[in-house]
Coordinates of C-alpha atoms in Angstrom, one line a residue:
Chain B
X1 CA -18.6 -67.8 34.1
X2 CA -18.4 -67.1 30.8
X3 CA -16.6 -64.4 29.2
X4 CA -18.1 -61.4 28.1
X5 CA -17.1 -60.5 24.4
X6 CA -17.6 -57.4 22.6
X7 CA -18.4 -57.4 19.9
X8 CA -15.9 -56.8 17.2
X9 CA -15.2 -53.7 15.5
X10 CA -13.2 -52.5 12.4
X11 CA -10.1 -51.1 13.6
X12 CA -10.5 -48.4 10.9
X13 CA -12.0 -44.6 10.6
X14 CA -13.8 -43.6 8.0
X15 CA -11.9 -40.7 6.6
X16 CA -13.8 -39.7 4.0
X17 CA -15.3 -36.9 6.1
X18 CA -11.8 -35.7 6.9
X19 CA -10.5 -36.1 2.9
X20 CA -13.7 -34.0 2.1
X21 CA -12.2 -30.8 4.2
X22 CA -9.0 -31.6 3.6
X23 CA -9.6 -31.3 -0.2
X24 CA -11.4 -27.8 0.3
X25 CA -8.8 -26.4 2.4
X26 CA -6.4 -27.1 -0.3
X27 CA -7.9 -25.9 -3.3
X28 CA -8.6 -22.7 -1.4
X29 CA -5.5 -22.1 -0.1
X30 CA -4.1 -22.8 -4.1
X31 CA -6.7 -20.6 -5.5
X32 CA -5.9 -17.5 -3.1
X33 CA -2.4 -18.1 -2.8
X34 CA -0.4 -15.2 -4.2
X35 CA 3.7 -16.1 -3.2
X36 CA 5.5 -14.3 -1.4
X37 CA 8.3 -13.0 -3.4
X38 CA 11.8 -13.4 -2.5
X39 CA 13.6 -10.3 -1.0
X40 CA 17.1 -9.4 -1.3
X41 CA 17.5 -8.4 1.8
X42 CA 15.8 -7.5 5.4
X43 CA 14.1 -4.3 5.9
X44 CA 12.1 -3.2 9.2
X45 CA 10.0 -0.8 7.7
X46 CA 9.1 2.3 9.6
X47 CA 5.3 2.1 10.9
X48 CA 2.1 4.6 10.0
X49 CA -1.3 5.2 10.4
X50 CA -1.9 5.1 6.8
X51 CA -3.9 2.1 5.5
X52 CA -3.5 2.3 1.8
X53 CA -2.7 -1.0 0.3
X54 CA 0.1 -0.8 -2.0
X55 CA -0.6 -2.2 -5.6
X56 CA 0.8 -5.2 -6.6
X57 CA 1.4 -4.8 -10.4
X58 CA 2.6 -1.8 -12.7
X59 CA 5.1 -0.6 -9.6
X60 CA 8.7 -0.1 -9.4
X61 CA 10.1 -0.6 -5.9
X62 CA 13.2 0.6 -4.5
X63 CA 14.6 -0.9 -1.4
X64 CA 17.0 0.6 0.9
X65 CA 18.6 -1.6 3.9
X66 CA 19.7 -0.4 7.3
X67 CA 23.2 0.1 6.0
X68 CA 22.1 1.9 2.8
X69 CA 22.4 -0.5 -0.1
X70 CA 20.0 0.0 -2.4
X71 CA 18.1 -2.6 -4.6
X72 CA 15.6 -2.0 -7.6
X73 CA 12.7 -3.3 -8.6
X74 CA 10.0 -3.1 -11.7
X75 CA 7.2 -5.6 -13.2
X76 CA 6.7 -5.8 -16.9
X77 CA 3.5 -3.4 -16.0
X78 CA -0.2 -3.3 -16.8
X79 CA 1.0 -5.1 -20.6
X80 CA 3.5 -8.2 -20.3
X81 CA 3.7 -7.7 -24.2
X82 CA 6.1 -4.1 -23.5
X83 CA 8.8 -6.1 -22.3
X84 CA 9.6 -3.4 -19.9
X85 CA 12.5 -5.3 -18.2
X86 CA 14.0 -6.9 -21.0
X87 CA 14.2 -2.9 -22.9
X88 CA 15.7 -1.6 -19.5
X89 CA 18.6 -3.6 -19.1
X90 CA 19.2 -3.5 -23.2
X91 CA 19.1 0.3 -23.0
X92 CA 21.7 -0.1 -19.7
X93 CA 23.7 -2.7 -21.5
X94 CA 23.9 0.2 -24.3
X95 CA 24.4 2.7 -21.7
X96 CA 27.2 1.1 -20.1
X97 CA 28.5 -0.4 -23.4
X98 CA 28.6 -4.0 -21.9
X99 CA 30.2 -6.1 -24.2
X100 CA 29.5 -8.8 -25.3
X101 CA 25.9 -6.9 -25.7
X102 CA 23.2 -9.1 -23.1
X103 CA 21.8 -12.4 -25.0
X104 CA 18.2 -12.7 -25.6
X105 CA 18.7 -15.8 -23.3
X106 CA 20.1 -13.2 -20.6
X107 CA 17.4 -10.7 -21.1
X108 CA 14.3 -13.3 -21.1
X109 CA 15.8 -14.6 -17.6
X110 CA 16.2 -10.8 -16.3
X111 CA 12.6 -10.1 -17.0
X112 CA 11.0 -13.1 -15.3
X113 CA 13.3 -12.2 -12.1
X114 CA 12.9 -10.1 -9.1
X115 CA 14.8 -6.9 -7.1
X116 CA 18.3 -6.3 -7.5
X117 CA 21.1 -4.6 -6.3
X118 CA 24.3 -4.9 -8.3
X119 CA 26.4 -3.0 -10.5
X120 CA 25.8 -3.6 -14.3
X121 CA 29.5 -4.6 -14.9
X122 CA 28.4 -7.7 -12.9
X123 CA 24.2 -7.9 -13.6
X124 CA 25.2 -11.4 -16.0
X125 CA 26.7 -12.6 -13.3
X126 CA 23.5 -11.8 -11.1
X127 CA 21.2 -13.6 -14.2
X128 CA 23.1 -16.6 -14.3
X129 CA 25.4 -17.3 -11.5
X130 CA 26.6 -20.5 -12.0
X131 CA 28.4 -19.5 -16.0
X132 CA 30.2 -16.3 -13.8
X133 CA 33.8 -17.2 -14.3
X134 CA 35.5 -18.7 -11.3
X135 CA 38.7 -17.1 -10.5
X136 CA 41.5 -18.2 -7.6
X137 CA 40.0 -15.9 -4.8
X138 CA 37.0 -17.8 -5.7
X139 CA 37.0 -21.3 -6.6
X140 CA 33.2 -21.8 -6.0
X141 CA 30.3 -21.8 -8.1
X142 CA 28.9 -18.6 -7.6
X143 CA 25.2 -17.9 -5.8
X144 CA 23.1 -14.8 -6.8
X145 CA 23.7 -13.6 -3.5
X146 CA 26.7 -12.9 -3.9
X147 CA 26.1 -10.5 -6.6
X148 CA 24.2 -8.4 -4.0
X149 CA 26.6 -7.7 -1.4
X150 CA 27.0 -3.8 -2.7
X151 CA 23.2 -2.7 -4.1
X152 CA 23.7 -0.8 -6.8
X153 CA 26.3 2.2 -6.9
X154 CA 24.6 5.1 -6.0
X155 CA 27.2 7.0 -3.7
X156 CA 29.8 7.6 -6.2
X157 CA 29.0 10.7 -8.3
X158 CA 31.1 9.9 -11.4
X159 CA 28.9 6.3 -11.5
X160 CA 25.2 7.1 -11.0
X161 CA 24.2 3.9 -12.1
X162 CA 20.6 4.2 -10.2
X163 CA 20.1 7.4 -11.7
X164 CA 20.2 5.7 -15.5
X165 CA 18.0 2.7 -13.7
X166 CA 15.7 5.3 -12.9
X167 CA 15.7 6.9 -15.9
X168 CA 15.4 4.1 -18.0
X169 CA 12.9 2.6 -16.5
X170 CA 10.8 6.0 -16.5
X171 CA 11.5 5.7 -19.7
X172 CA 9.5 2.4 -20.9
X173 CA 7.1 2.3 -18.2
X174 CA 6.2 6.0 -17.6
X175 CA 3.2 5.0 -15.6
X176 CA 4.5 2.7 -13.1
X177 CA 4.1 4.0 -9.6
X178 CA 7.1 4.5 -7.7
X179 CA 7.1 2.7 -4.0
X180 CA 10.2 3.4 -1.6
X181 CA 11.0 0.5 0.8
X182 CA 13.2 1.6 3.2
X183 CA 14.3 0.9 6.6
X184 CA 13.7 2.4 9.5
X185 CA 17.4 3.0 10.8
X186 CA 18.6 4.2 7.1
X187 CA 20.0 7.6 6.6
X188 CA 17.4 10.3 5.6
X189 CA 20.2 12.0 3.7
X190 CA 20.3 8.9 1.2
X191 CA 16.2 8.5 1.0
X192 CA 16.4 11.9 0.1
X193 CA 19.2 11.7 -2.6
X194 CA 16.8 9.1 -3.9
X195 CA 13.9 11.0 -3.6
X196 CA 15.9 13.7 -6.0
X197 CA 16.9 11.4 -8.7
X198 CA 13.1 10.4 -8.8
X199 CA 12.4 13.9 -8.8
X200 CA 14.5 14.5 -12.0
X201 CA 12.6 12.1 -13.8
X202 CA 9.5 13.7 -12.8
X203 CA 8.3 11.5 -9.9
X204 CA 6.5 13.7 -7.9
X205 CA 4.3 11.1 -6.2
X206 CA 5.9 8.6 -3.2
X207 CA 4.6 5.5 -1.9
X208 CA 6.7 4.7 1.1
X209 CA 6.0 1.4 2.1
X210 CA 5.3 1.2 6.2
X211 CA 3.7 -0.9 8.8
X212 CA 0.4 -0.6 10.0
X213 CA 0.3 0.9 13.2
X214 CA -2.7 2.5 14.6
X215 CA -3.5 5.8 16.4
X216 CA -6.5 7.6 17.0
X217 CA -6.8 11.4 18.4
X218 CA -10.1 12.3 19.8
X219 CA -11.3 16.1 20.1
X220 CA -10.9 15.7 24.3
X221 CA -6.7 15.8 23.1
X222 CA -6.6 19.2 21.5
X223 CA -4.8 21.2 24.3
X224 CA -7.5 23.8 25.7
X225 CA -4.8 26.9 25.7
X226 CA -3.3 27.6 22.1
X227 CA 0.1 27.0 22.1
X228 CA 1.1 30.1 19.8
Chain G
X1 CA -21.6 -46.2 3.2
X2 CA -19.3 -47.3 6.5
X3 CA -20.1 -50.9 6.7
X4 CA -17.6 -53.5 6.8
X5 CA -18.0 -56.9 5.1
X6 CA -16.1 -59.0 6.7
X7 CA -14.9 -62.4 5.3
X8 CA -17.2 -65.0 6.9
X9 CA -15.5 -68.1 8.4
X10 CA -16.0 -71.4 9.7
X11 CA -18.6 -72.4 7.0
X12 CA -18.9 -76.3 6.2
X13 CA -18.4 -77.8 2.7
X14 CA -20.9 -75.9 0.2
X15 CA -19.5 -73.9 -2.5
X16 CA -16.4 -72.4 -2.6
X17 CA -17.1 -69.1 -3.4
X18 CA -14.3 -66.7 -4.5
X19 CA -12.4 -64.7 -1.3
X20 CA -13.7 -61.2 -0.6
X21 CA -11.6 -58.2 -0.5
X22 CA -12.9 -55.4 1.0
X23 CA -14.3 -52.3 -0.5
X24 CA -12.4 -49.3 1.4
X25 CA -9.4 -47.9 -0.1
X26 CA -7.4 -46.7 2.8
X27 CA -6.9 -43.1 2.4
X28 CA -3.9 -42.6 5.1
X29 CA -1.3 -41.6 2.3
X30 CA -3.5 -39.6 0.4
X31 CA -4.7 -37.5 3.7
X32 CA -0.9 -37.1 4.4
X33 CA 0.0 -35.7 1.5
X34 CA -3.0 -33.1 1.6
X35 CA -1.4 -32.3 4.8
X36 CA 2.0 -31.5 3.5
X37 CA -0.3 -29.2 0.4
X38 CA -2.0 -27.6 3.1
X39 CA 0.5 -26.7 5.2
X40 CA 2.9 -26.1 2.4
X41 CA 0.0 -23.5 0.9
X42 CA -0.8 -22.3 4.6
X43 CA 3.0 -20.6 5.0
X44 CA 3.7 -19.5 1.5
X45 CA 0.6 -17.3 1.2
X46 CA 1.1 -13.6 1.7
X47 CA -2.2 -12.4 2.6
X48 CA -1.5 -9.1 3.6
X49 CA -0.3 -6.5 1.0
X50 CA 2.4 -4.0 1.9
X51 CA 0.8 -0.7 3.2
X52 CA 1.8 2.2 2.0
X53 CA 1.6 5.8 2.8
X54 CA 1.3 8.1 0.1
X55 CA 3.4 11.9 -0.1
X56 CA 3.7 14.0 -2.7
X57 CA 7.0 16.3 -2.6
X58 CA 6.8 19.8 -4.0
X59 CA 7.9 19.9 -7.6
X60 CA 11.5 21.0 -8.3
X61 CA 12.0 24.2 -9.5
X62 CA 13.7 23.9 -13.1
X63 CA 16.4 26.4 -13.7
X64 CA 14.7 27.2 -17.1
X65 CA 11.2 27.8 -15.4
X66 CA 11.3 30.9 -13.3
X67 CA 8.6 29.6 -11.2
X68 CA 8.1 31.4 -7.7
X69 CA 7.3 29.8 -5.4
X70 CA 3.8 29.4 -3.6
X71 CA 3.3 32.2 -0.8
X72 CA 2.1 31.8 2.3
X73 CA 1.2 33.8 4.8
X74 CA 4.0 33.7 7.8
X75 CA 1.4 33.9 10.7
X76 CA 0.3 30.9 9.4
X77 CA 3.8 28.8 8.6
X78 CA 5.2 26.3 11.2
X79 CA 8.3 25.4 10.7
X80 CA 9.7 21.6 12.1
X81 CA 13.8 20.9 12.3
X82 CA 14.4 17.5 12.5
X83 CA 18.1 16.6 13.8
X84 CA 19.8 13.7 14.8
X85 CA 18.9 11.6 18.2
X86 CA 15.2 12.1 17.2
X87 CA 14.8 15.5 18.7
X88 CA 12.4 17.7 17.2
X89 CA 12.6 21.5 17.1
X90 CA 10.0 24.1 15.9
X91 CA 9.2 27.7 15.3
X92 CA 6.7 29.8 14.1
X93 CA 6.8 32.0 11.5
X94 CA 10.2 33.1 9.6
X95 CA 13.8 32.9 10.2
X96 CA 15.0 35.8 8.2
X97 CA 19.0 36.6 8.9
X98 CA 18.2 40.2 7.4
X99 CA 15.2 41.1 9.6
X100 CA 16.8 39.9 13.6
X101 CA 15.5 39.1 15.6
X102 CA 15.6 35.0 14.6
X103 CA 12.7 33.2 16.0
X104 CA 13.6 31.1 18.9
X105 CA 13.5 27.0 18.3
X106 CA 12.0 24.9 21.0
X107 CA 12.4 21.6 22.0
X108 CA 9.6 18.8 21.9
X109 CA 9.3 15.1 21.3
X110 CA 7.8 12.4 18.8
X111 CA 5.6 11.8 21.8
X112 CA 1.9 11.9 22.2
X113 CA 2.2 15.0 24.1
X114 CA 5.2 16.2 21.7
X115 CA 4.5 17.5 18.7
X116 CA 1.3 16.5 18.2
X117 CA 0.4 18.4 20.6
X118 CA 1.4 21.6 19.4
X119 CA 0.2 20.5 15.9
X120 CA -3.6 20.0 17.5
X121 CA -3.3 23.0 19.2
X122 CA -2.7 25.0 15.6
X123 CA -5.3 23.1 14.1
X124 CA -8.0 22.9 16.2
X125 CA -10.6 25.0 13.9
X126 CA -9.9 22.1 10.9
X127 CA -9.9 19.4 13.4
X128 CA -13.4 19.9 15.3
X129 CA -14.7 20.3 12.0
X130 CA -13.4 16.8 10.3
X131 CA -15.1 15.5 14.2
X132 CA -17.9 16.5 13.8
X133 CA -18.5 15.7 10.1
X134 CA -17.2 12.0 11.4
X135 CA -19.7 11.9 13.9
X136 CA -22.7 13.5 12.0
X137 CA -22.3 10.6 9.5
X138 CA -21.9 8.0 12.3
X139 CA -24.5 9.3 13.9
X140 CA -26.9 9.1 10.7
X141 CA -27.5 13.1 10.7
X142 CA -26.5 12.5 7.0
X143 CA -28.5 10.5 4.6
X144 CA -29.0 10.3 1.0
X145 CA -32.1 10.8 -1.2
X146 CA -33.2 9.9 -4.2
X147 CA -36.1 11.9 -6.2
X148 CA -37.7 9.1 -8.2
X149 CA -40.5 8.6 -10.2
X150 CA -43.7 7.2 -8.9
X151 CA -43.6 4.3 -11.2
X152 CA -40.5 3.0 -9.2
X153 CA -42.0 2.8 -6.4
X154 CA -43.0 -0.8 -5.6
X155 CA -39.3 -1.0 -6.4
X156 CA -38.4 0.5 -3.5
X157 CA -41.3 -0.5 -1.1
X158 CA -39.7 -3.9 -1.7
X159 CA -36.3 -2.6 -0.4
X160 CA -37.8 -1.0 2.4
X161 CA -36.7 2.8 1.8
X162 CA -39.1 5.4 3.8
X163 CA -41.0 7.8 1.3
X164 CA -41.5 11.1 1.1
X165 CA -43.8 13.5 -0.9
X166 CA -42.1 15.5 -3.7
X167 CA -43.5 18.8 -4.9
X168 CA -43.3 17.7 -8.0
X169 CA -46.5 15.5 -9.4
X170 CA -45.6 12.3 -10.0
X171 CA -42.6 12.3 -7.5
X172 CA -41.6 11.5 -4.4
X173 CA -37.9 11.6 -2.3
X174 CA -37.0 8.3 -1.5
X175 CA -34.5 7.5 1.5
X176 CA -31.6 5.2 1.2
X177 CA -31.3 3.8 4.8
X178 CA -27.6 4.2 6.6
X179 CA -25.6 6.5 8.0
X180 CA -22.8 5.7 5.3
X181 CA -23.4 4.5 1.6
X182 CA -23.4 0.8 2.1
X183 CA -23.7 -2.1 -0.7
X184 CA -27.0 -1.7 0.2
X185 CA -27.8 1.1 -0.8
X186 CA -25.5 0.6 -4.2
X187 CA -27.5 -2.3 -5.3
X188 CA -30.9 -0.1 -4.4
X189 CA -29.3 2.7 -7.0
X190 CA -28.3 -0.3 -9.3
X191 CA -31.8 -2.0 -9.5
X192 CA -33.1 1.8 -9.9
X193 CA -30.8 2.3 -13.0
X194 CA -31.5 -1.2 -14.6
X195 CA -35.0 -0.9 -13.8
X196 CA -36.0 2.7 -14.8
X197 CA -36.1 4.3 -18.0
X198 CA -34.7 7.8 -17.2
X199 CA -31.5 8.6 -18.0
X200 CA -31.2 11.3 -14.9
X201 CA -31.8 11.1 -11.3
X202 CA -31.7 14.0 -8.6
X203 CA -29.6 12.8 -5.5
X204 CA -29.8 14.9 -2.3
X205 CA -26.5 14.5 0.2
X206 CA -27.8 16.0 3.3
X207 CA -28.7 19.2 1.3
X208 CA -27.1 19.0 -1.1
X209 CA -28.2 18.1 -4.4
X210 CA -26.9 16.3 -6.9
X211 CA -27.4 14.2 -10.1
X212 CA -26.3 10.6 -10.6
X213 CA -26.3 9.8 -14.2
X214 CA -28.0 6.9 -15.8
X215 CA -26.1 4.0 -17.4
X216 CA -26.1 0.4 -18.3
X217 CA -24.6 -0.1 -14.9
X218 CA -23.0 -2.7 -13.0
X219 CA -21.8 -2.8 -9.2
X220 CA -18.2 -1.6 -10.2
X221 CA -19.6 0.9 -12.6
X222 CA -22.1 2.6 -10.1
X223 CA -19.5 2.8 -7.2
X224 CA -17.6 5.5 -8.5
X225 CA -20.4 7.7 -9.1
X226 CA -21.4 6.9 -5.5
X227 CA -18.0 7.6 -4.3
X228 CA -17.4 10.5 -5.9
X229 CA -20.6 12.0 -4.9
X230 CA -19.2 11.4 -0.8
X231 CA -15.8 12.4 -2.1
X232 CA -16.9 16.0 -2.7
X233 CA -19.2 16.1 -0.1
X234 CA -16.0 15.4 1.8
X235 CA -13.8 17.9 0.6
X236 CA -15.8 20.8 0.9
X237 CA -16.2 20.0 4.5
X238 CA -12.2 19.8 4.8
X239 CA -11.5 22.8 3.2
X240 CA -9.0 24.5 5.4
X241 CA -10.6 27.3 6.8
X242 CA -8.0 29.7 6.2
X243 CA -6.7 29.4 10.2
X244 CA -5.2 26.2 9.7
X245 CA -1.1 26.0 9.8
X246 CA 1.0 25.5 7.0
X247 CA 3.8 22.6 8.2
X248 CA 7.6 23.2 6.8
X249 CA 9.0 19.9 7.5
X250 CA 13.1 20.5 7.1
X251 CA 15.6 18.0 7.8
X252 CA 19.2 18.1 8.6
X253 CA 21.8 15.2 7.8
X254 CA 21.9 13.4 10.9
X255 CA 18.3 12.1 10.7
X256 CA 16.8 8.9 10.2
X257 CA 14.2 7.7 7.9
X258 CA 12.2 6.8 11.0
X259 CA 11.8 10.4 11.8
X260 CA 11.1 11.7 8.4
X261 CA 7.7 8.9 8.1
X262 CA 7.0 9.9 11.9
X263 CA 6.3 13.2 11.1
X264 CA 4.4 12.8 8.2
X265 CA 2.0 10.3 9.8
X266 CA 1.7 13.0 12.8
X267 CA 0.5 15.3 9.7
X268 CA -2.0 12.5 8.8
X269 CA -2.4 11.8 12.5
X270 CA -3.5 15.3 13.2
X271 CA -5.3 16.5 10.1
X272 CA -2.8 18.9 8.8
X273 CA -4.5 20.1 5.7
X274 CA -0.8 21.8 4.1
X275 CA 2.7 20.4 4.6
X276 CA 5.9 20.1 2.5
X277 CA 8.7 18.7 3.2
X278 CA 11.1 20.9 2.0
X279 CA 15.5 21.6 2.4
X280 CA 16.7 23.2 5.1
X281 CA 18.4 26.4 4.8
X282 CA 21.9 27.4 6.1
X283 CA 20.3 29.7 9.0
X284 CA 18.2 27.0 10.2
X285 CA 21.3 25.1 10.2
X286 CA 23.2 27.5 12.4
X287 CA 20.1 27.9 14.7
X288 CA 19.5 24.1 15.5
X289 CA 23.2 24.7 16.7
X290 CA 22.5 27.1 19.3
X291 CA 19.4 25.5 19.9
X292 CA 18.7 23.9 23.6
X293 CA 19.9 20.7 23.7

């Protein structure tokens, strides 16, 4: 008996199909893509029923970590042409009479970074890590990390750095909302000292940033005998 | 578009025609690559924004400003110490050390039958009303008219609105359908205003009348004009009927940021109309002390 072929087929799959949707997927996922930005450190947020969205330009945001450093941030705001970062650490470089005065190369790369939380005697250091000078404790190149192992001094009363942060950056962005990002395990007491500074500089208004988390009362819950 | 020509073999003599190559391109490296992008995109993305909720602290008093402070009535104040081990103590009324008795604290929870019990139970008159405004508009009690002229109205026979007679000649009322202001219903009041002539139009919000203002509108332009219109609508219903308690929310030391946002959300939670978060003074101090532990 003969044997029965089949008949021969093209080992290969049309993938065009597959190419086609593969293509889509990946120009929608550059087009929506907004990054996530880098965080200094880890905060659990406390959780609310509120379901305000927080907005994502013209905002300074101040972080506070479960063991109470603190870490600030500000965008260059509604106009990029304001140079609000770049004035804020001149005006702090001023403040704190930093010498040699910030380059325009140091300021450019402080305004196109992110939150930070060091003192100003060692921001340069935080800009541009690797021209920090080594020393023998320290015989590595340095990583921007390691600039934010303190946040910025806030605890010492005779160096209020954040307060001149604040103030400054009140200063040349007056209408940049204020957003507090802090964790859930932090001290109230030190929320609240920030809270105060922000209320010097007229910041009556609080964003606290929190997780969504939802809850509903009905009518049925209200207790039928007034508690009074 | 599939087809595969394949080489032909075993043909005698003849011309020698050139070899074929196939058409196809194979795509396996390209296809892995937009695999990488994708997943690459896929984990970066942050779709969902940070929510955040929103308080507004009373303003400072300025030593230069002699500025007294806002009064309210004590029958109406409830006070909330916060201390350390999330415990939650409250009182009505005053503590005053020159006028002793000092109210008694007492003990309660951040649990659903905690405080937010006690904070329903004080405002229960404010709360049934924001309930049953809820479920008036849910339940489509509320709806919005529009008094139009009769020249618009194949405009909005074509939307499918119901009609009603005006008293006016030349009139009529003109439903805009759902229980809520929908897109719908903004790109009904969007043709009107592109379409019409008339600079003014009467809108009626279950009763109430008001007037939406012509302009050379678009969608983003004519949504705040809608959404101010159920804004105020809004408001007057929440008004706090002058029964509602005023919330003192006073914190000692010890406490954690945790408790601070919990008991602002149970303000949101439950509808509280007034509340401050304010210092604590040394006599609450002394009497979270004694309080029962």
């Amino acid at each position: 008996m003969p044997k029965i072929k089949a008949p021969a087929r093209s080992p290969h799959i049309d993938m065009t199909p597959m190419v086609d949707l593969f293509s889509l997927l990946l120009t929608f996922f550059m087009l929506t893509t907004s990054f996530r930005p880098q965080e200094p450190a880890l905060v659990d947020t406390p959780s609310s029923i509120s379901e305000k969205q927080a907005q994502d330009k013209n905002i300074m945001t101040i972080m506070v970590d479960s063991i109470g450093r603190v870490y600030f941030n500000i965008d260059n705001g509604k106009d990029t042409t304001n140079h609000t970062r770049t004035n804020i650490l001149q005006a702090m470089g001023i403040e704190y009479k930093i010498k040699p005065p910030f380059t325009k190369d140091e300021l450019t790369a402080f305004s196109r970074l992110g939150s930070f939380g060091t003192s100003i005697d060692s921001i340069r250091g935080w800009i541009a890590p690797e021209k920090w000078p080594r020393s023998k404790s320290h015989p590595n190149i340095f990583k921007r990390s390691d600039f934010q192992q303190a946040g910025i001094p806030m605890k010492d009363s005779t160096n209020y750095e954040f307060r001149y942060w604040i103030r400054n950056a009140r200063k040349y962005n007056p209408d940049a909302e204020v957003a507090i990002k802090g964790d859930a395990g932090t001290d109230y007491k030190l929320i609240k000292k920030i809270i105060d500074i922000l209320q010097d500089n007229n910041v009556n208004k609080f964003n606290l940033i929190t997780n969504l988390q939802k809850q509903e009362v009905k009518l049925s819950d209200i207790p039928a005998n007034l508690t009074k | 578009m599939a087809e595969i020509i394949q080489e032909e073999k075993g043909k005698k003599g003849g011309k020698r025609r050139p070899k074929k190559y196939s058409t196809r391109i194979d795509m396996t490296p390209m296809v892995d690559l937009m695999c990488l992008l994708i997943t690459f995109f896929m984990l970066t993305t942050a779709f969902s924004k940070p929510k955040v909720m929103v308080i507004t602290m009373p303003e400072k008093n300025k030593p230069e400003e002699k500025n007294e402070a806002p009064k309210i009535p004590k029958e109406r104040t409830l006070n909330i110490l916060l201390t350390e081990g999330h415990k939650v103590y409250y009182y009505n009324g005053l503590a005053d050390p020159k006028t002793p008795p000092l109210p008694t604290l007492v003990k309660t929870d951040f649990s659903k039958d905690g405080i937010r019990k006690v904070l329903l139970g004080r405002n229960k008159d404010l709360f049934t009303t924001i309930a049953n405004f809820h479920d008036s508009i849910t339940t489509e009690k509320v709806r919005m008219y529009l008094y139009i002229d009769d020249s618009l109205k194949p405009v909005f026979a074509r939307a499918g609105s119901k009609m009603y007679r005006s008293n006016d000649k030349g009139a009529s009322w003109i439903s805009i359908p759902g229980p809520q202001i929908t897109d719908n219903d903004v790109a009904i009041a969007n043709l009107l205003l592109k379409e019409s002539v008339k600079t003014e139009f009467n809108v009626a919000l279950n009763g109430y009348k008001k007037k939406l203002i012509r302009r050379d509108a678009s969608m983003s332009e004519i949504n705040p004009i809608v959404d101010a219109e159920t804004k105020s609508r809004k408001r007057e219903d929440m008004k706090p009927h002058g029964t509602g308690p005023f919330v003192l929310i006073k914190a000692d030391d010890k406490v954690k940021y945790r408790d601070i946002v919990n008991i602002i959300d149970e303000m949101a939670i439950c509808n509280i109309a007034g509340y401050a978060v304010v210092d604590i003074s040394p006599v609450e101090l002394e009497m979270l002390k004694n309080a029962p532990k």
